[in-house]
Each structure stands twice: as C-alpha cells, then as structure tokens.
Amino acid sequence: MFSREFSFAEGGEGIRLSAGDYYDESKGYGFLGLAAQERAADRFTGTGGWNPRETYCTGEGEEAGLWQDGADGVEVKAGFPLRFRAAVPGNGSYAVTVTIRGGREGAQGLMLYTGRRNLIKRDIVIRPGEVFSCRFYVRVCEYIPVVGEGAKEDNSVYVTVLGAGKSSARISGLKIEDAQAPTVFIAGDSLVADYDGLYPYNPIINGGSWGQNLPQYFDGVAFSNQAHGGLTTNCFRDDGHWDIVCKNIRPGDIFLMEFGHNDQKRRYLKAFDQYAANLRRYVRQIREKGAYPMIVTSLSRIPGKNEDGYFDLLEDYALSCLRVGRELHVPVIDLHAGSFRTLCDMGPEITPDYFMDTTHTNDYGALLTAGFIAEEIVRLQAEPLCGMRNDFAGKPWKPDVSLRPADTVSSAQKEERPILPTDLPKLPYADCKGIPQEGILKKAMVKGLLDPCILFFHPFDEIPRGQFLYLFFKAVPMPAKRGYQGRFCDIYRYEFDAQNVQTALDAGLVDETTTPEDRFRPDDGLTCGELAEFMVRSLQPEGKRGLDMQTCEQEAKRLGLLWDGYERNAAVNRADCTAALVRMMEIREKES
C-alpha cells in the first residue's frame, strides 16, 4: 500500500520540506523551481504543465525573491505556479489530499491543478485562521508527448497552486496514497488536449482546452486526457493514442470523445461516411470493455457571417454525432450547437476575448466550454458521470481585457494554426525518415505548411483537389476571401473546402478545362499538371493568369518546379506536392 505525506508548515505531519527542497530523482519528491529553462518539445514531463514565458528570465538569485517559507506553508508570488512533484510506483489511481492554511490574512482566488495543468478547484477562498482541504483522484498512465514518437511514462503526481491578484500561491500539506476510482479517458484533438500554462500567467493569451478544465466539476473520479493536437478519428487510432486507452481502461470507466475539426479537412473522413463509421467503432469497442462511451460534438469556431446570418462549417459533423448517438443509444453532448448559439449571442466584439485564433480557445474560452459540458452531462442524466457532479462554487470567469497586450492582433483575425512552433529540430513524422523529400519537407514545416503535432504524414498518398487548396493557400498570399457563390454542383456551400474553392476562382487560379460539367472534382486526386497550373498561375500578375496547362508546364520547367517522375495526368503524391510548393515559395521570396 503506497502512501506518502508531506508537510510544508509548522506542526504538520509527514516529511517536512521547505521552499528550497527542489525535486531530486534520488528522493523522488520536491518543488519545481521557477528559473527559466528551454521550453522542450514535451511540454509536460517534469513541469506539471507549466513553463516560463520567453519574456521571463530570472537572473542568479532572483528566483529566491519569488519564494517564501512561512509558518503556514511555502508561498510563491501571485502569477507564478507553486509546483510540487512526487514519484509514485507506477500506473494507477491515487488519492491526493491538499491542505492550505489561511493564516493571519487568509487567501482568495487560488487555483489548484494536478497532472498536466488539469484544473481541480478554482477561486478558492480561505478566511484567516481557517484551513482549506481538498481530496481528489489522479490517474497516472502513459501519454504521447506534444512532439515525439510513442507513448511516454511519467510516474509522478503533480500538484500546482496558483495565486491570482495579490494572493500568493500557498501549500501547507500534501498526502498521496493508493486508491480506487473510475477514470474518464478523454479523446480528441487540439480543442480538447492539454496545454501548458506559461508564467507569469496571463489567461487571455494562454491557450487552454475544455479537456483540462473539466475535472473541477466532478468528484470521486480521475481524468486521463489522451487528446492530442492535429488528430482525426483515424489518427487517434493510428498514432497510438487508442492503444493507451485500451491498455488502461477498465469496466466502469468513461470514454469521452470530441473529433471533427481535423476530420473535416480530410476528404475521406466525410461526416456521414468514414467519420461516422469511426465513431461507431469506438463506441462498440469501449462497450466491449465494460466502459461507458460518450460523444461530444465539435466546438464551434468563431462564427462567420453572410447575407443569411451567422454560420459555422462543422454542422454536418455535429449532426453525424447526434445520429450515431440515437442509433447506438449513446449520450451526446451537443457542444457545437451550444457554443454556436453562445458565440452568436456574444457578437463579434466579445467573442475574440475567448479565443487564441479563429478556432482554439484561450483559458477563458476553455473554462466556458467545460462548464457547458458539465451542465449538459447533468441535464441529459448521462450515466455514470452525472452522479459525480459536485456543487461547483467558482464564479463566472469573464475575460479581463486589460490583460491583453496592446499590440496583440484580435483572435478573430488570426487564421487557425498549429498549436506548436513549426521550427522543430527534426521532422516528427515516423513515415518520412530516409525518404528523398525529407529535407525539403523539413523546410515545409518551418514555413508553416505542415502540422507538427501528428505522427504520420502519409507522404506517398494522393492529395484530393479540395484538400490541396487548404495546403496551397498556406503557401501563397491569401487573396480576399468571400463566401462560396455556388459555381460548382459538387461543392456544398457550408463545407470546409468551399471558401477555398471560391478564393481560387476569384484569383483566376482554376483552369475551367479541369472542371467539366460544372464539377470542381474535390475528391479526385490532384494531377501533376494541375499542380503545375496552380503554381504558375499564382506567380503571374492578376489578369494574366489564364494560361493553359502546356504553357504552365513549360514555365514550371523553366523555374525548376517540376520533379523527377512528373507526368501530366498522373496523380501527385503529398510529398512531391509539398516539396514543389516549397520551391514555389522560395521563388516568391527571391522576387520580393
């Protein structure tokens, strides 16, 4: 039976520690310092989900000024995380009890986190002389780092306290022991995944997700967030995340999933086809393990607006979830409908305060989303999680716009982007090692063409024409956008690729001979000749882009844009397509 108790205050029980007792592998416990260090690709192991901002750098001896030992515990200045790490024997569930003394002045606005910045309690208020005590459960198990291959173990329990306003973070005592509790395994993409907190902490410019904010609303249950940026319903299985869930999930556990944002960008994962099939497969396999599946529809992006009013492009994926839920009698939390209504009611002036870009939420948006999901679980009486809902006492968290730096561009004007820097030390894709295009694909990632979060690139697969435009408009200056005007009969106005098709039309990039019978052919593989046309036309001045394919081929050859194995009518693979776009970007850079 594992049990360890620590005391940070006078008269406490357990191993007595002070602020200067930093984590040491040989001891297996200690505080994590605040001195600036390089922010590693794996944002979490050894950090408790907190990393210093690039603008924050401590000098020698400066860190000591942020810490304080007192009769009531160890304290750290407001805005900085007070983090404690303790090694545990291995995978499993642990009960954690945290105590914080109010002392002479009390405390208010404290935040309590565990794991990879998973929020347990918010707006903790402790009156002078009183003691706050909180017991919660932690599920220690493998996870796949933000960047990296394969599952990683971190057999540690992390506890973080953060102070707001003038209140310093404080901890007085901590106990960790073996325990049995059901676990909620969370699956999804970057809307759901864990984000690290950057200190000094600023919630309006710190990315966050509902997955890491949900634990505060439930008692008697542990959480294991296996969501990861860039994933589709396919990638979650192919990249190894599903294997972790299968290895660790037990009868009585819960499997909560939200996908759609990235599925929508893959033509082969259509809402009522392979996307729905993947949802059914997850539901059936989870039930075979004696666990409970639950589906969450996709969070709405910041809504667009046209002559018909507000719209969002994820409606079909939400409807597909609802249909699968009815078919298989699975609880469905309709986050898409709820968030869309909320964002439309807020209006364009307020909505950006909850987002990092047009898609990803900051900590304010993450908390708003998590609160909605918790309420819906109770409203739907979604068993067994609804019976674990606690009496949440946190105040509504409205964005403090005074925290936004003056030179920050509104999130409504920022296009959706990867949640990671693209200038990584090496290409992260397991299926691109040693291929001829590896070097130039690394350049493509630096230039922002590729998503650094996923494990497989599938370099030799065809790229559909509709999906190609999403990549292409990362490589060329984006012309003025407008809603789809209905030119082609095989493009739906409110699908993800529609606006890109309209933009290509408006810019004179589409060869009408490649769109017979009023069809854009979005699901057909892009041919080498069609790629040459798009690239060469984009390099010409507007009004002079009506070049035929043969002329474009000749110009592409002169510019060095063609590659070994080029055949006009053959489908181009993803690696050759991306490499050609990099060469085109280099030509643009030389010209400018």
XYZ file of C-alpha atoms in Angstrom:
592
model
C 0.000 0.000 0.000
C 1.655 3.200 -1.194
C 1.252 6.286 0.989
C 3.355 9.410 1.342
C 2.666 12.559 3.327
C 4.464 15.891 3.161
C 4.315 18.947 5.394
C 5.316 22.469 4.388
C 4.092 24.243 7.534
C 4.969 24.278 11.200
C 3.448 21.419 13.177
C 2.350 19.444 10.125
C 2.612 15.699 9.711
C 4.810 13.795 7.281
C 8.114 14.635 5.601
C 8.951 18.254 6.395
C 10.017 20.349 3.392
C 10.846 23.997 2.753
C 10.894 26.139 -0.389
C 14.494 25.225 -1.124
C 13.790 21.489 -1.319
C 13.731 21.070 -5.093
C 12.759 17.835 -6.821
C 15.505 15.240 -6.801
C 15.297 11.893 -8.596
C 17.033 10.083 -5.762
C 14.436 11.286 -3.242
C 11.502 11.204 -5.637
C 9.867 14.391 -4.402
C 10.346 18.137 -4.147
C 9.342 21.532 -5.504
C 9.942 22.549 -9.126
C 11.939 25.750 -9.460
C 10.929 28.843 -11.421
C 14.246 29.650 -13.087
C 13.857 29.982 -16.839
C 14.809 26.974 -18.920
C 14.360 25.969 -22.540
C 10.766 25.070 -23.331
C 11.123 21.492 -24.538
C 9.002 19.868 -27.235
C 7.474 17.704 -24.499
C 5.864 20.487 -22.505
C 4.813 18.314 -19.561
C 7.256 15.732 -18.175
C 8.919 17.320 -15.181
C 6.966 20.569 -15.456
C 3.499 19.877 -14.084
C 2.202 21.606 -17.213
C 3.865 24.977 -16.516
C 6.705 26.646 -18.418
C 8.227 30.140 -18.333
C 7.341 32.696 -20.961
C 10.047 33.673 -23.416
C 9.940 37.183 -21.974
C 10.521 35.904 -18.427
C 14.100 35.227 -17.483
C 15.495 35.037 -13.983
C 18.988 36.057 -13.070
C 21.127 34.438 -10.388
C 19.447 34.771 -7.029
C 16.294 36.329 -8.450
C 14.244 33.168 -8.034
C 14.622 33.323 -4.260
C 12.686 36.579 -4.234
C 9.599 34.793 -5.538
C 9.575 32.158 -2.765
C 8.797 32.439 0.894
C 8.769 29.991 3.802
C 6.207 30.716 6.493
C 4.517 29.170 9.491
C 1.516 28.309 7.288
C 3.420 26.802 4.380
C 5.511 27.556 1.306
C 4.404 30.549 -0.758
C 5.171 31.773 -4.278
C 4.357 35.211 -5.660
C 0.969 35.610 -7.399
C 1.064 34.789 -11.099
C 3.748 32.130 -10.624
C 2.949 28.418 -10.149
C 3.876 26.727 -6.887
C 4.577 23.200 -8.162
C 5.311 20.015 -6.254
C 6.239 16.686 -7.826
C 6.208 13.286 -6.146
C 7.162 9.978 -7.748
C 4.664 7.110 -7.444
C 5.181 3.361 -8.003
C 3.565 3.252 -11.453
C 0.370 3.410 -13.469
C -2.786 3.527 -11.436
C -5.201 5.665 -9.443
C -4.098 7.754 -6.490
C -5.971 9.841 -3.955
C -4.410 13.241 -3.301
C -5.266 15.419 -0.317
C -4.108 19.056 -0.328
C -4.335 21.366 2.676
C -3.824 25.131 2.659
C -3.926 27.235 5.797
C -5.492 30.652 5.688
C -3.030 32.087 8.186
C -3.356 35.603 9.542
C -4.538 37.224 6.313
C -6.390 34.411 4.570
C -6.239 33.871 0.820
C -8.545 34.271 -2.152
C -8.579 33.487 -5.845
C -6.349 30.420 -5.566
C -6.340 27.807 -8.334
C -5.481 24.141 -7.706
C -4.169 21.951 -10.537
C -2.827 18.443 -10.946
C -1.201 16.436 -13.744
C -0.692 18.336 -16.968
C -2.346 21.543 -15.707
C -5.707 19.876 -15.082
C -7.862 22.230 -13.011
C -9.243 20.736 -9.777
C -10.546 23.802 -7.912
C -10.904 27.451 -8.876
C -11.440 30.661 -6.915
C -10.507 29.067 -3.591
C -11.226 31.453 -0.721
C -9.732 30.763 2.733
C -10.605 33.003 5.635
C -7.987 33.997 8.229
C -7.346 31.173 10.658
C -9.257 28.593 8.592
C -7.897 25.588 6.687
C -8.864 24.525 3.169
C -8.716 20.790 2.452
C -9.402 19.066 -0.858
C -9.259 15.367 -1.750
C -9.269 14.338 -5.396
C -8.148 11.462 -7.624
C -5.342 11.293 -10.148
C -4.892 8.681 -12.886
C -1.237 8.132 -13.697
C -0.708 6.473 -17.079
C 1.250 6.788 -20.312
C 0.674 9.599 -22.768
C 2.084 10.672 -26.124
C 4.065 13.919 -25.855
C 3.176 17.017 -27.839
C 6.035 16.131 -30.159
C 7.612 12.704 -30.063
C 7.241 9.117 -31.076
C 5.497 6.553 -28.970
C 3.991 6.542 -25.520
C 5.895 8.045 -22.606
C 5.645 7.228 -18.927
C 5.832 9.841 -16.191
C 5.122 8.049 -12.934
C 4.621 11.220 -10.941
C 1.851 13.110 -9.215
C 1.982 16.870 -9.728
C 0.196 19.420 -7.570
C 0.207 23.103 -8.519
C -1.270 26.086 -6.712
C -1.562 29.431 -8.495
C -2.416 32.714 -6.869
C -4.381 35.491 -8.541
C -4.478 39.213 -7.879
C -2.443 39.939 -4.754
C -2.784 36.445 -3.260
C 0.379 34.360 -3.252
C 0.137 30.668 -4.030
C 0.465 28.599 -0.865
C 0.541 24.963 0.160
C 0.623 23.644 3.728
C 0.348 19.880 3.417
C 0.022 17.064 0.881
C -0.807 13.360 1.086
C -0.711 10.822 -1.768
C -1.965 7.249 -1.410
C -3.181 4.298 -3.465
C -6.903 4.430 -4.186
C -9.577 3.016 -6.453
C -11.669 5.395 -8.553
C -13.247 5.320 -12.018
C -11.382 7.192 -14.743
C -12.641 9.450 -17.519
C -10.443 8.870 -20.583
C -10.693 11.854 -22.918
C -10.040 11.555 -26.662
C -9.898 14.338 -29.209
C -7.857 16.968 -30.984
C -6.319 20.350 -30.103
C -9.687 21.667 -28.877
C -9.507 19.028 -26.134
C -5.792 18.390 -25.497
C -3.758 19.610 -22.527
C -1.999 22.966 -22.911
C 0.872 24.098 -20.742
C 0.479 27.272 -18.707
C 3.053 29.992 -19.297
C 4.196 32.083 -16.359
C 3.889 34.840 -15.334
C 0.344 33.670 -16.027
C -1.997 35.586 -18.348
C -5.261 33.711 -19.117
C -6.277 35.833 -22.105
C -3.183 34.893 -24.113
C -2.726 31.379 -22.718
C -4.152 28.508 -24.762
C -6.445 26.087 -22.975
C -8.952 23.319 -23.618
C -12.165 22.026 -22.086
C -10.476 18.660 -21.519
C -8.110 20.021 -18.904
C -10.798 22.220 -17.308
C -13.466 19.542 -16.873
C -12.121 17.841 -13.686
C -13.161 20.744 -11.430
C -16.837 19.904 -11.958
C -16.713 16.276 -10.787
C -15.802 14.443 -7.578
C -14.873 10.806 -6.994
C -13.424 10.306 -10.474
C -9.977 10.649 -12.052
C -9.221 12.043 -15.521
C -6.743 10.924 -18.165
C -6.612 13.312 -21.102
C -5.292 11.412 -24.137
C -6.369 14.054 -26.665
C -3.657 15.449 -28.930
C -3.341 18.291 -31.419
C -3.955 17.578 -35.105
C -5.817 14.297 -34.641
C -8.706 12.865 -36.613
C -10.801 9.835 -35.697
C -8.261 7.876 -37.766
C -5.107 9.451 -36.306
C -6.181 8.824 -32.708
C -6.046 5.122 -33.508
C -3.116 5.099 -35.952
C -0.778 7.275 -33.859
C -1.015 5.077 -30.760
C -3.389 7.028 -28.506
C -6.102 4.393 -28.744
C -3.631 1.692 -27.669
C -3.013 3.611 -24.426
C -6.740 3.791 -23.741
C -7.234 0.080 -24.490
C -4.356 -0.861 -22.191
C -5.634 1.172 -19.238
C -9.411 1.417 -19.410
C -11.397 -0.764 -17.011
C -15.060 -1.711 -16.548
C -16.930 1.258 -15.115
C -14.610 3.856 -16.668
C -15.856 6.515 -19.093
C -14.608 7.320 -22.609
C -15.402 10.900 -23.673
C -14.531 11.907 -27.251
C -14.703 15.018 -29.448
C -13.447 14.960 -33.043
C -14.372 16.763 -36.247
C -12.140 19.792 -36.754
C -9.395 17.795 -38.460
C -11.637 15.089 -39.918
C -13.322 17.899 -41.835
C -10.038 18.693 -43.605
C -9.710 15.128 -44.936
C -11.975 14.398 -47.869
C -12.026 10.671 -46.997
C -13.436 11.346 -43.499
C -16.796 12.749 -44.518
C -19.320 13.384 -41.788
C -21.855 10.683 -42.623
C -19.340 8.207 -44.033
C -15.970 7.227 -42.506
C -16.219 9.750 -39.656
C -19.494 8.188 -38.505
C -18.069 4.696 -39.034
C -15.126 5.539 -36.779
C -17.436 6.844 -34.052
C -19.450 3.618 -34.145
C -16.290 1.552 -33.930
C -15.053 3.419 -30.842
C -18.447 3.109 -29.158
C -18.659 -0.632 -29.746
C -15.113 -1.352 -28.602
C -15.499 0.743 -25.454
C -18.673 -1.138 -24.556
C -16.899 -4.452 -25.096
C -14.531 -3.380 -22.331
C -17.378 -2.684 -19.934
C -16.848 1.077 -20.038
C -19.228 3.919 -20.918
C -18.844 5.862 -24.202
C -19.941 9.489 -24.522
C -19.725 11.734 -27.590
C -19.153 15.500 -27.633
C -19.891 17.376 -30.860
C -17.252 19.751 -32.231
C -16.759 23.136 -30.593
C -17.834 25.896 -32.966
C -15.200 28.115 -34.473
C -15.742 31.865 -34.268
C -18.869 32.058 -36.472
C -18.744 33.527 -39.941
C -21.495 35.750 -41.277
C -23.062 36.194 -44.695
C -26.326 37.557 -46.082
C -28.212 34.687 -44.437
C -26.742 35.340 -40.976
C -24.170 33.527 -38.851
C -22.822 30.139 -39.922
C -20.223 27.554 -38.911
C -18.752 24.824 -41.091
C -18.979 21.931 -38.606
C -22.742 21.406 -38.580
C -22.661 18.164 -40.577
C -20.136 16.637 -38.192
C -22.303 17.589 -35.227
C -25.368 16.089 -36.919
C -23.405 12.910 -37.613
C -22.587 12.599 -33.888
C -26.241 13.072 -32.969
C -27.287 10.463 -35.497
C -24.754 7.915 -34.167
C -25.888 8.716 -30.630
C -29.536 7.969 -31.459
C -28.599 4.849 -33.366
C -26.416 3.338 -30.631
C -28.119 4.941 -27.598
C -25.010 6.889 -26.603
C -25.175 10.195 -24.686
C -24.218 13.080 -26.998
C -23.208 16.457 -25.577
C -24.098 18.902 -28.350
C -21.264 21.333 -27.713
C -21.436 22.578 -31.300
C -24.998 23.849 -31.040
C -24.465 25.266 -27.555
C -21.206 27.046 -28.374
C -22.528 28.359 -31.708
C -25.557 29.930 -30.009
C -23.401 31.400 -27.265
C -20.852 32.887 -29.657
C -23.542 34.352 -31.917
C -25.233 35.947 -28.892
C -21.909 37.421 -27.760
C -21.294 39.029 -31.130
C -18.025 39.830 -32.910
C -16.888 42.387 -30.331
C -16.800 39.969 -27.376
C -16.231 36.537 -28.959
C -12.489 37.040 -29.720
C -11.801 37.500 -25.990
C -12.364 33.751 -25.565
C -10.096 32.562 -28.410
C -6.429 32.354 -29.434
C -7.319 32.309 -33.136
C -10.493 31.556 -35.098
C -10.583 28.008 -33.676
C -8.550 27.471 -30.492
C -9.737 28.788 -27.133
C -7.738 30.619 -24.520
C -8.237 29.732 -20.848
C -11.405 31.838 -20.663
C -12.937 30.021 -23.622
C -11.794 26.649 -22.318
C -13.478 27.228 -18.978
C -16.680 28.445 -20.622
C -16.767 25.308 -22.769
C -16.040 22.921 -19.894
C -18.825 24.492 -17.845
C -21.330 23.912 -20.654
C -20.306 20.262 -20.999
C -20.649 19.685 -17.248
C -24.141 21.196 -17.247
C -25.212 19.110 -20.239
C -23.982 15.891 -18.631
C -26.353 16.565 -15.737
C -29.217 17.755 -17.943
C -29.009 14.615 -20.078
C -28.561 12.413 -16.987
C -25.587 10.843 -18.735
C -24.618 7.919 -16.533
C -22.443 7.363 -14.627
C -20.765 10.774 -14.784
C -23.885 12.794 -13.982
C -23.957 11.287 -10.473
C -20.437 12.578 -9.800
C -21.189 16.258 -10.472
C -20.173 18.403 -7.498
C -21.573 21.671 -6.152
C -19.202 23.866 -8.110
C -18.674 27.151 -6.300
C -16.431 29.051 -8.745
C -17.574 32.419 -10.005
C -18.251 33.041 -13.713
C -14.894 33.796 -15.307
C -15.193 36.715 -17.701
C -12.211 37.844 -19.770
C -10.158 40.645 -18.265
C -9.399 42.529 -21.484
C -6.928 44.765 -19.648
C -4.598 41.753 -19.630
C -4.342 41.726 -23.436
C -1.098 43.269 -24.681
C -1.712 46.455 -26.641
C -0.025 45.174 -29.798
C -1.900 41.845 -29.906
C -3.925 41.156 -33.056
C -7.534 40.125 -32.397
C -8.023 36.361 -32.413
C -10.889 36.846 -34.895
C -8.275 37.964 -37.442
C -5.891 35.045 -36.856
C -6.229 32.029 -39.086
C -6.299 28.603 -37.444
C -2.734 27.462 -36.896
C -0.858 24.554 -35.289
C -0.531 24.767 -31.522
C 3.243 24.204 -31.763
C 6.164 26.120 -33.247
C 6.975 24.683 -36.668
C 10.757 25.157 -36.407
C 11.391 21.817 -34.703
C 14.855 20.214 -34.533
C 13.750 17.412 -36.854
C 10.784 16.285 -38.887
C 8.406 14.500 -36.471
C 6.785 12.120 -38.986
C 7.676 8.457 -38.468
C 6.934 7.602 -42.118
C 9.232 10.245 -43.662
C 12.590 9.125 -42.317
C 15.044 8.491 -45.122
C 12.726 9.392 -48.000
C 14.221 11.626 -50.747
C 11.930 14.535 -49.825
C 12.760 14.505 -46.090
C 14.966 17.610 -46.195
C 12.544 19.757 -48.146
C 9.615 18.582 -46.016
C 11.523 19.925 -43.013
C 11.635 23.270 -44.846
C 7.889 22.970 -45.461
C 7.274 22.605 -41.734
C 9.407 25.650 -40.942
C 7.383 27.610 -43.498
C 4.134 26.612 -41.802
C 2.781 24.234 -44.449
C 2.631 21.144 -42.238
C 1.164 20.240 -38.863
C 3.940 19.275 -36.408
C 1.582 17.503 -33.987
C 0.765 14.294 -35.851
C 2.920 11.174 -36.170
C 2.268 10.130 -39.783
C 2.341 12.300 -42.912
C 1.483 9.567 -45.477
C 3.957 11.050 -47.987
C 3.090 8.823 -50.933
C -0.699 9.124 -50.765
C -2.608 11.128 -53.349
C -3.890 14.542 -52.279
C -7.514 15.345 -53.233
C -8.095 18.580 -55.132
C -10.277 20.049 -52.404
C -7.805 19.222 -49.644
C -4.939 20.555 -51.768
C -6.351 24.086 -51.696
C -6.123 24.152 -47.889
C -2.386 23.440 -48.223
C -1.923 25.710 -51.242
C -3.282 28.805 -49.534
C -0.697 28.386 -46.795
C 1.979 28.719 -49.483
C 0.695 31.748 -51.416
C -0.518 35.156 -50.266
C -4.185 34.670 -49.437
C -6.425 36.666 -51.812
C -9.519 38.379 -50.416
C -11.984 35.815 -49.109
C -15.720 35.675 -49.619
C -18.378 33.051 -49.135
C -18.883 30.365 -51.737
C -21.113 31.596 -54.572
C -22.311 28.242 -55.918
C -20.274 27.835 -59.112
C -19.899 24.028 -58.907
C -22.583 21.430 -58.317
C -20.288 19.144 -56.268
C -19.353 21.759 -53.666
C -21.640 22.402 -50.705
C -21.725 25.989 -49.531
C -21.042 25.167 -45.900
C -18.315 22.551 -46.227
C -14.759 23.289 -45.165
C -13.291 23.496 -48.662
C -15.989 25.740 -50.164
C -14.408 29.090 -49.318
C -11.023 27.950 -50.622
C -12.641 26.936 -53.916
C -14.276 30.356 -54.209
C -10.987 32.078 -53.379
C -9.189 30.092 -56.095
C -11.899 31.041 -58.580
C -11.755 34.727 -57.679
C -7.967 34.720 -58.025
C -8.064 33.186 -61.510
C -6.264 30.026 -60.438
C -8.781 27.429 -61.669
C -8.447 26.062 -65.203
C -12.025 25.639 -66.456
C -10.972 22.666 -68.612
C -10.283 20.743 -65.386
C -13.850 21.323 -64.126
C -16.137 19.638 -66.697
C -19.911 19.590 -66.235
C -19.744 22.266 -63.527
C -17.831 19.978 -61.191
C -14.731 21.029 -59.268
C -13.987 17.348 -58.520
C -12.855 17.947 -54.904
C -12.386 14.224 -54.170
C -10.305 13.453 -57.270
C -6.569 13.186 -56.774
C -4.694 16.314 -57.891
C -2.653 15.609 -61.017
C 0.894 16.763 -61.630
C -0.298 19.008 -64.451
C -2.972 20.602 -62.289
C -0.401 21.341 -59.592
C 1.874 22.980 -62.165
C -1.051 25.143 -63.293
C -1.939 26.306 -59.795
C 1.662 27.209 -59.016
C 2.496 29.009 -62.264
C -0.813 30.883 -62.403
C -0.298 32.109 -58.843
C 3.101 33.549 -59.838
C 1.550 35.681 -62.605
C 0.006 39.142 -62.096
C -3.776 39.172 -61.686
C -5.483 39.393 -65.055
C -2.730 37.387 -66.748
C -3.408 34.003 -65.204
C -5.442 32.382 -67.968
C -2.566 30.150 -69.076
C -3.256 26.666 -70.402
C -1.642 23.555 -68.980
C 1.034 23.190 -71.633
C 2.188 26.781 -71.167
C 2.211 26.311 -67.389
C 4.282 23.149 -67.733
C 6.880 24.930 -69.851
C 7.124 27.790 -67.353
C 7.241 25.388 -64.384
C 10.134 23.520 -66.045
C 11.994 26.790 -66.623
C 11.540 27.750 -62.964
C 12.668 24.357 -61.664
C 9.261 23.475 -60.221
C 8.937 20.071 -61.877
C 10.340 16.977 -60.195
C 11.618 13.528 -61.113
C 8.690 11.336 -62.063
C 6.481 14.233 -63.202
C 3.669 13.061 -65.511
C 0.967 15.491 -66.533
C -2.037 13.204 -65.978
C -0.688 11.155 -63.062
C -1.793 11.896 -59.510
C 0.822 13.756 -57.468
C 1.665 12.409 -54.034
C 1.698 14.504 -50.856
C 5.487 14.624 -50.557
C 6.129 15.780 -54.141
C 3.268 18.276 -53.936
C 4.563 19.811 -50.718
C 8.136 19.920 -51.999
C 7.025 21.730 -55.166
C 5.132 24.295 -53.073
C 8.274 24.963 -51.043
C 10.237 25.636 -54.236
C 7.454 27.959 -55.394
C 7.621 29.840 -52.074
C 11.391 30.231 -52.484
C 10.842 31.746 -55.927
C 8.386 34.225 -54.408
C 10.852 35.112 -51.680
C 13.592 35.829 -54.243
C 11.252 38.004 -56.301
C 10.153 40.023 -53.293
